Amino acid sequence: DFVIAADGGYIFNSLHNIRTNLVIGDFDSLEYGDVSEDTEVIKLNPVKDETDILSAVDEGIKKGFREFHIFGGTGGRTEHTFANIQVLNYLAVKGMQGFLYSESEIMTVIRNSSITFGSKMTGYISAFAFDSECSGVTETGLKYEIDNYTMKNSFPIGVSNEFTGKESTVSVKKGSLLVIYP
């Protein structure tokens, strides 16, 4: 594993004794001098188009990583949460995988692919078209199954499906699908 802290995420890591390999950000929520000497630092210009988390993901991609687990990216400012969900799609479009963790759920985006869950999963699962239209959406092993459905981002039909104690799969043939699960 390679741990990248986006700006103030370094403070959380330090408080929880999580070794950070790289800190990246514009240092608007962290003092540069607070970073350990053995941690790589990339200081960004505060006038930029990318969020600190997107910059962190791009640095991870440059280092050869293809799967990203983002913690602390929800629950604060809504626009940043939404931007982090867009980062999931950014990764999916590039053929990579990202997971965004909140206190009670995980979000990921699948693109022209599928995700499978074991039989021990419980609770609700939701799937939303992230593109204007996703075709070939199939959900099996869940309370409400669909087969080869065309889902649109203008109608939230995919909210609150349920795990049933069976292995389940959500797939999309064409498009980016946001999947939210416990």
mmCIF file of C-alpha atoms in Angstrom:
data_model
loop_
_atom_site.group_PDB
_atom_site.id
_atom_site.type_symbol
_atom_site.label_atom_id
_atom_site.label_comp_id
_atom_site.label_asym_id
_atom_site.label_seq_id
_atom_site.Cartn_x
_atom_site.Cartn_y
_atom_site.Cartn_z
ATOM 1 C CA ASP A 1 0.000 0.000 0.000
ATOM 2 C CA PHE A 2 1.013 3.583 -0.610
ATOM 3 C CA VAL A 3 -0.683 6.203 1.571
ATOM 4 C CA ILE A 4 -1.244 9.650 0.096
ATOM 5 C CA ALA A 5 -2.688 12.375 2.293
ATOM 6 C CA ALA A 6 -4.505 15.184 0.545
ATOM 7 C CA ASP A 7 -3.651 18.303 2.525
ATOM 8 C CA GLY A 8 -5.312 18.145 5.977
ATOM 9 C CA GLY A 9 -5.729 14.369 5.674
ATOM 10 C CA TYR A 10 -2.172 14.236 6.968
ATOM 11 C CA ILE A 11 -3.375 15.483 10.367
ATOM 12 C CA PHE A 12 -5.860 12.585 10.635
ATOM 13 C CA ASN A 13 -3.177 10.087 9.655
ATOM 14 C CA SER A 14 -0.746 11.487 12.214
ATOM 15 C CA LEU A 15 -3.342 11.381 15.005
ATOM 16 C CA HIS A 16 -4.073 7.726 14.172
ATOM 17 C CA ASN A 17 -0.448 6.653 13.640
ATOM 18 C CA ILE A 18 -0.991 5.963 9.937
ATOM 19 C CA ARG A 19 2.291 6.262 8.099
ATOM 20 C CA THR A 20 1.910 8.650 5.179
ATOM 21 C CA ASN A 21 4.172 8.213 2.153
ATOM 22 C CA LEU A 22 3.154 11.423 0.374
ATOM 23 C CA VAL A 23 1.347 14.638 1.300
ATOM 24 C CA ILE A 24 -0.062 16.673 -1.565
ATOM 25 C CA GLY A 25 -2.087 19.853 -1.456
ATOM 26 C CA ASP A 26 -2.163 23.603 -1.445
ATOM 27 C CA PHE A 27 -1.711 23.581 2.338
ATOM 28 C CA ASP A 28 -4.852 25.562 3.074
ATOM 29 C CA SER A 29 -5.706 23.215 5.973
ATOM 30 C CA LEU A 30 -2.230 22.074 6.988
ATOM 31 C CA GLU A 31 0.984 23.857 7.905
ATOM 32 C CA TYR A 32 3.941 22.812 5.780
ATOM 33 C CA GLY A 33 6.128 22.549 8.890
ATOM 34 C CA ASP A 34 3.771 19.974 10.442
ATOM 35 C CA VAL A 35 4.813 17.285 7.949
ATOM 36 C CA SER A 36 7.355 14.690 9.052
ATOM 37 C CA GLU A 37 10.773 14.971 7.399
ATOM 38 C CA ASP A 38 10.568 11.408 6.036
ATOM 39 C CA THR A 39 7.326 12.125 4.138
ATOM 40 C CA GLU A 40 7.409 13.215 0.500
ATOM 41 C CA VAL A 41 5.631 16.549 -0.034
ATOM 42 C CA ILE A 42 4.126 18.087 -3.150
ATOM 43 C CA LYS A 43 2.931 21.654 -2.602
ATOM 44 C CA LEU A 44 0.298 22.770 -5.109
ATOM 45 C CA ASN A 45 -0.509 26.273 -6.207
ATOM 46 C CA PRO A 46 -3.787 27.275 -4.495
ATOM 47 C CA VAL A 47 -5.028 28.678 -7.818
ATOM 48 C CA LYS A 48 -5.725 25.439 -9.701
ATOM 49 C CA ASP A 49 -8.403 23.505 -11.564
ATOM 50 C CA GLU A 50 -7.953 20.171 -9.728
ATOM 51 C CA THR A 51 -8.998 19.361 -6.181
ATOM 52 C CA ASP A 52 -6.320 18.116 -3.806
ATOM 53 C CA ILE A 53 -7.828 14.622 -3.953
ATOM 54 C CA LEU A 54 -7.762 14.539 -7.747
ATOM 55 C CA SER A 55 -4.127 15.650 -7.613
ATOM 56 C CA ALA A 56 -3.426 12.884 -5.088
ATOM 57 C CA VAL A 57 -5.044 10.306 -7.388
ATOM 58 C CA ASP A 58 -3.032 11.572 -10.358
ATOM 59 C CA GLU A 59 0.185 11.206 -8.352
ATOM 60 C CA GLY A 60 -0.845 7.652 -7.454
ATOM 61 C CA ILE A 61 -1.447 6.893 -11.132
ATOM 62 C CA LYS A 62 2.014 8.272 -11.977
ATOM 63 C CA LYS A 63 3.449 5.875 -9.382
ATOM 64 C CA GLY A 64 1.718 2.925 -11.074
ATOM 65 C CA PHE A 65 -1.269 2.371 -8.797
ATOM 66 C CA ARG A 66 -4.623 1.369 -10.330
ATOM 67 C CA GLU A 67 -6.886 0.953 -7.288
ATOM 68 C CA PHE A 68 -7.655 3.810 -4.909
ATOM 69 C CA HIS A 69 -9.405 3.870 -1.518
ATOM 70 C CA ILE A 70 -10.463 7.376 -0.514
ATOM 71 C CA PHE A 71 -11.238 8.071 3.134
ATOM 72 C CA GLY A 72 -12.402 11.378 4.609
ATOM 73 C CA GLY A 73 -13.837 12.540 1.301
ATOM 74 C CA THR A 74 -17.513 12.728 2.320
ATOM 75 C CA GLY A 75 -19.606 14.436 4.952
ATOM 76 C CA GLY A 76 -18.071 17.879 4.786
ATOM 77 C CA ARG A 77 -18.863 20.293 2.010
ATOM 78 C CA THR A 78 -21.346 18.812 -0.472
ATOM 79 C CA GLU A 79 -19.459 20.143 -3.493
ATOM 80 C CA HIS A 80 -16.304 18.340 -2.383
ATOM 81 C CA THR A 81 -18.211 15.093 -1.826
ATOM 82 C CA PHE A 82 -19.646 15.377 -5.325
ATOM 83 C CA ALA A 83 -16.203 16.182 -6.753
ATOM 84 C CA ASN A 84 -14.872 13.037 -5.067
ATOM 85 C CA ILE A 85 -17.657 10.978 -6.642
ATOM 86 C CA GLN A 86 -16.563 12.450 -9.968
ATOM 87 C CA VAL A 87 -13.019 11.259 -9.165
ATOM 88 C CA LEU A 88 -14.468 7.728 -9.005
ATOM 89 C CA ASN A 89 -15.778 8.183 -12.537
ATOM 90 C CA TYR A 90 -12.457 9.726 -13.620
ATOM 91 C CA LEU A 91 -10.767 6.507 -12.517
ATOM 92 C CA ALA A 92 -13.411 4.254 -14.110
ATOM 93 C CA VAL A 93 -13.047 6.034 -17.454
ATOM 94 C CA LYS A 94 -9.304 5.295 -17.255
ATOM 95 C CA GLY A 95 -10.001 1.593 -16.573
ATOM 96 C CA MET A 96 -9.089 1.881 -12.892
ATOM 97 C CA GLN A 97 -11.072 1.433 -9.696
ATOM 98 C CA GLY A 98 -11.811 3.842 -6.880
ATOM 99 C CA PHE A 99 -13.735 3.446 -3.647
ATOM 100 C CA LEU A 100 -15.024 6.388 -1.605
ATOM 101 C CA TYR A 101 -15.766 5.543 2.030
ATOM 102 C CA SER A 102 -18.208 7.379 4.275
ATOM 103 C CA GLU A 103 -19.134 6.398 7.827
ATOM 104 C CA SER A 104 -21.809 3.951 6.677
ATOM 105 C CA GLU A 105 -21.335 3.208 3.000
ATOM 106 C CA ILE A 106 -18.940 2.749 0.123
ATOM 107 C CA MET A 107 -19.298 4.286 -3.317
ATOM 108 C CA THR A 108 -17.665 3.131 -6.519
ATOM 109 C CA VAL A 109 -18.205 3.647 -10.232
ATOM 110 C CA ILE A 110 -18.207 0.727 -12.625
ATOM 111 C CA ARG A 111 -17.847 1.400 -16.333
ATOM 112 C CA ASN A 112 -18.675 -1.218 -18.960
ATOM 113 C CA SER A 113 -18.063 -3.825 -16.253
ATOM 114 C CA SER A 114 -19.550 -5.437 -13.152
ATOM 115 C CA ILE A 115 -19.146 -5.750 -9.402
ATOM 116 C CA THR A 116 -20.056 -8.866 -7.426
ATOM 117 C CA PHE A 117 -20.988 -9.096 -3.745
ATOM 118 C CA GLY A 118 -20.834 -12.135 -1.502
ATOM 119 C CA SER A 119 -23.855 -13.765 0.084
ATOM 120 C CA LYS A 120 -23.106 -12.231 3.502
ATOM 121 C CA MET A 121 -23.854 -8.672 2.343
ATOM 122 C CA THR A 122 -26.892 -7.096 3.996
ATOM 123 C CA GLY A 123 -28.717 -3.806 3.693
ATOM 124 C CA TYR A 124 -29.430 -1.536 0.783
ATOM 125 C CA ILE A 125 -27.584 -1.105 -2.486
ATOM 126 C CA SER A 126 -28.259 1.621 -5.019
ATOM 127 C CA ALA A 127 -27.078 2.113 -8.592
ATOM 128 C CA PHE A 128 -27.342 5.359 -10.543
ATOM 129 C CA ALA A 129 -26.502 6.250 -14.111
ATOM 130 C CA PHE A 130 -23.540 8.608 -13.981
ATOM 131 C CA ASP A 131 -23.564 9.118 -17.717
ATOM 132 C CA SER A 132 -26.722 10.562 -19.253
ATOM 133 C CA GLU A 133 -27.616 6.990 -20.197
ATOM 134 C CA CYS A 134 -26.278 3.581 -19.179
ATOM 135 C CA SER A 135 -27.340 0.611 -21.257
ATOM 136 C CA GLY A 136 -27.355 -3.058 -20.432
ATOM 137 C CA VAL A 137 -27.758 -2.567 -16.681
ATOM 138 C CA THR A 138 -28.354 -5.904 -14.998
ATOM 139 C CA GLU A 139 -28.822 -6.624 -11.291
ATOM 140 C CA THR A 140 -28.996 -10.251 -10.147
ATOM 141 C CA GLY A 141 -29.293 -11.814 -6.697
ATOM 142 C CA LEU A 142 -30.936 -8.691 -5.267
ATOM 143 C CA LYS A 143 -34.536 -8.192 -4.133
ATOM 144 C CA TYR A 144 -35.375 -6.334 -7.349
ATOM 145 C CA GLU A 145 -33.676 -7.850 -10.369
ATOM 146 C CA ILE A 146 -33.359 -6.146 -13.725
ATOM 147 C CA ASP A 147 -31.964 -7.442 -16.982
ATOM 148 C CA ASN A 148 -30.465 -5.352 -19.774
ATOM 149 C CA TYR A 149 -32.159 -2.164 -18.562
ATOM 150 C CA THR A 150 -31.370 1.313 -19.908
ATOM 151 C CA MET A 151 -30.884 3.593 -16.913
ATOM 152 C CA LYS A 152 -30.886 7.387 -17.266
ATOM 153 C CA ASN A 153 -29.347 9.936 -14.933
ATOM 154 C CA SER A 154 -32.599 11.936 -14.998
ATOM 155 C CA PHE A 155 -34.611 9.269 -13.132
ATOM 156 C CA PRO A 156 -33.464 7.641 -9.845
ATOM 157 C CA ILE A 157 -34.890 4.172 -10.433
ATOM 158 C CA GLY A 158 -31.853 2.445 -8.937
ATOM 159 C CA VAL A 159 -32.291 3.642 -5.359
ATOM 160 C CA SER A 160 -32.721 1.250 -2.399
ATOM 161 C CA ASN A 161 -32.467 -2.240 -3.791
ATOM 162 C CA GLU A 162 -31.693 -4.895 -1.158
ATOM 163 C CA PHE A 163 -29.246 -7.723 -0.617
ATOM 164 C CA THR A 164 -31.010 -11.074 -0.164
ATOM 165 C CA GLY A 165 -28.406 -13.407 1.301
ATOM 166 C CA LYS A 166 -27.352 -14.633 -2.139
ATOM 167 C CA GLU A 167 -24.339 -13.686 -4.209
ATOM 168 C CA SER A 168 -25.313 -10.650 -6.238
ATOM 169 C CA THR A 169 -23.963 -8.763 -9.215
ATOM 170 C CA VAL A 170 -24.495 -5.310 -10.675
ATOM 171 C CA SER A 171 -23.281 -4.813 -14.230
ATOM 172 C CA VAL A 172 -23.442 -2.268 -17.016
ATOM 173 C CA LYS A 173 -22.596 -2.961 -20.664
ATOM 174 C CA LYS A 174 -22.131 0.667 -21.696
ATOM 175 C CA GLY A 175 -21.654 3.667 -19.438
ATOM 176 C CA SER A 176 -20.612 4.653 -15.936
ATOM 177 C CA LEU A 177 -22.773 3.447 -13.083
ATOM 178 C CA LEU A 178 -22.409 4.787 -9.531
ATOM 179 C CA VAL A 179 -22.909 1.957 -7.023
ATOM 180 C CA ILE A 180 -23.492 2.697 -3.321
ATOM 181 C CA TYR A 181 -23.514 -0.106 -0.750
ATOM 182 C CA PRO A 182 -22.961 -0.683 2.998
#
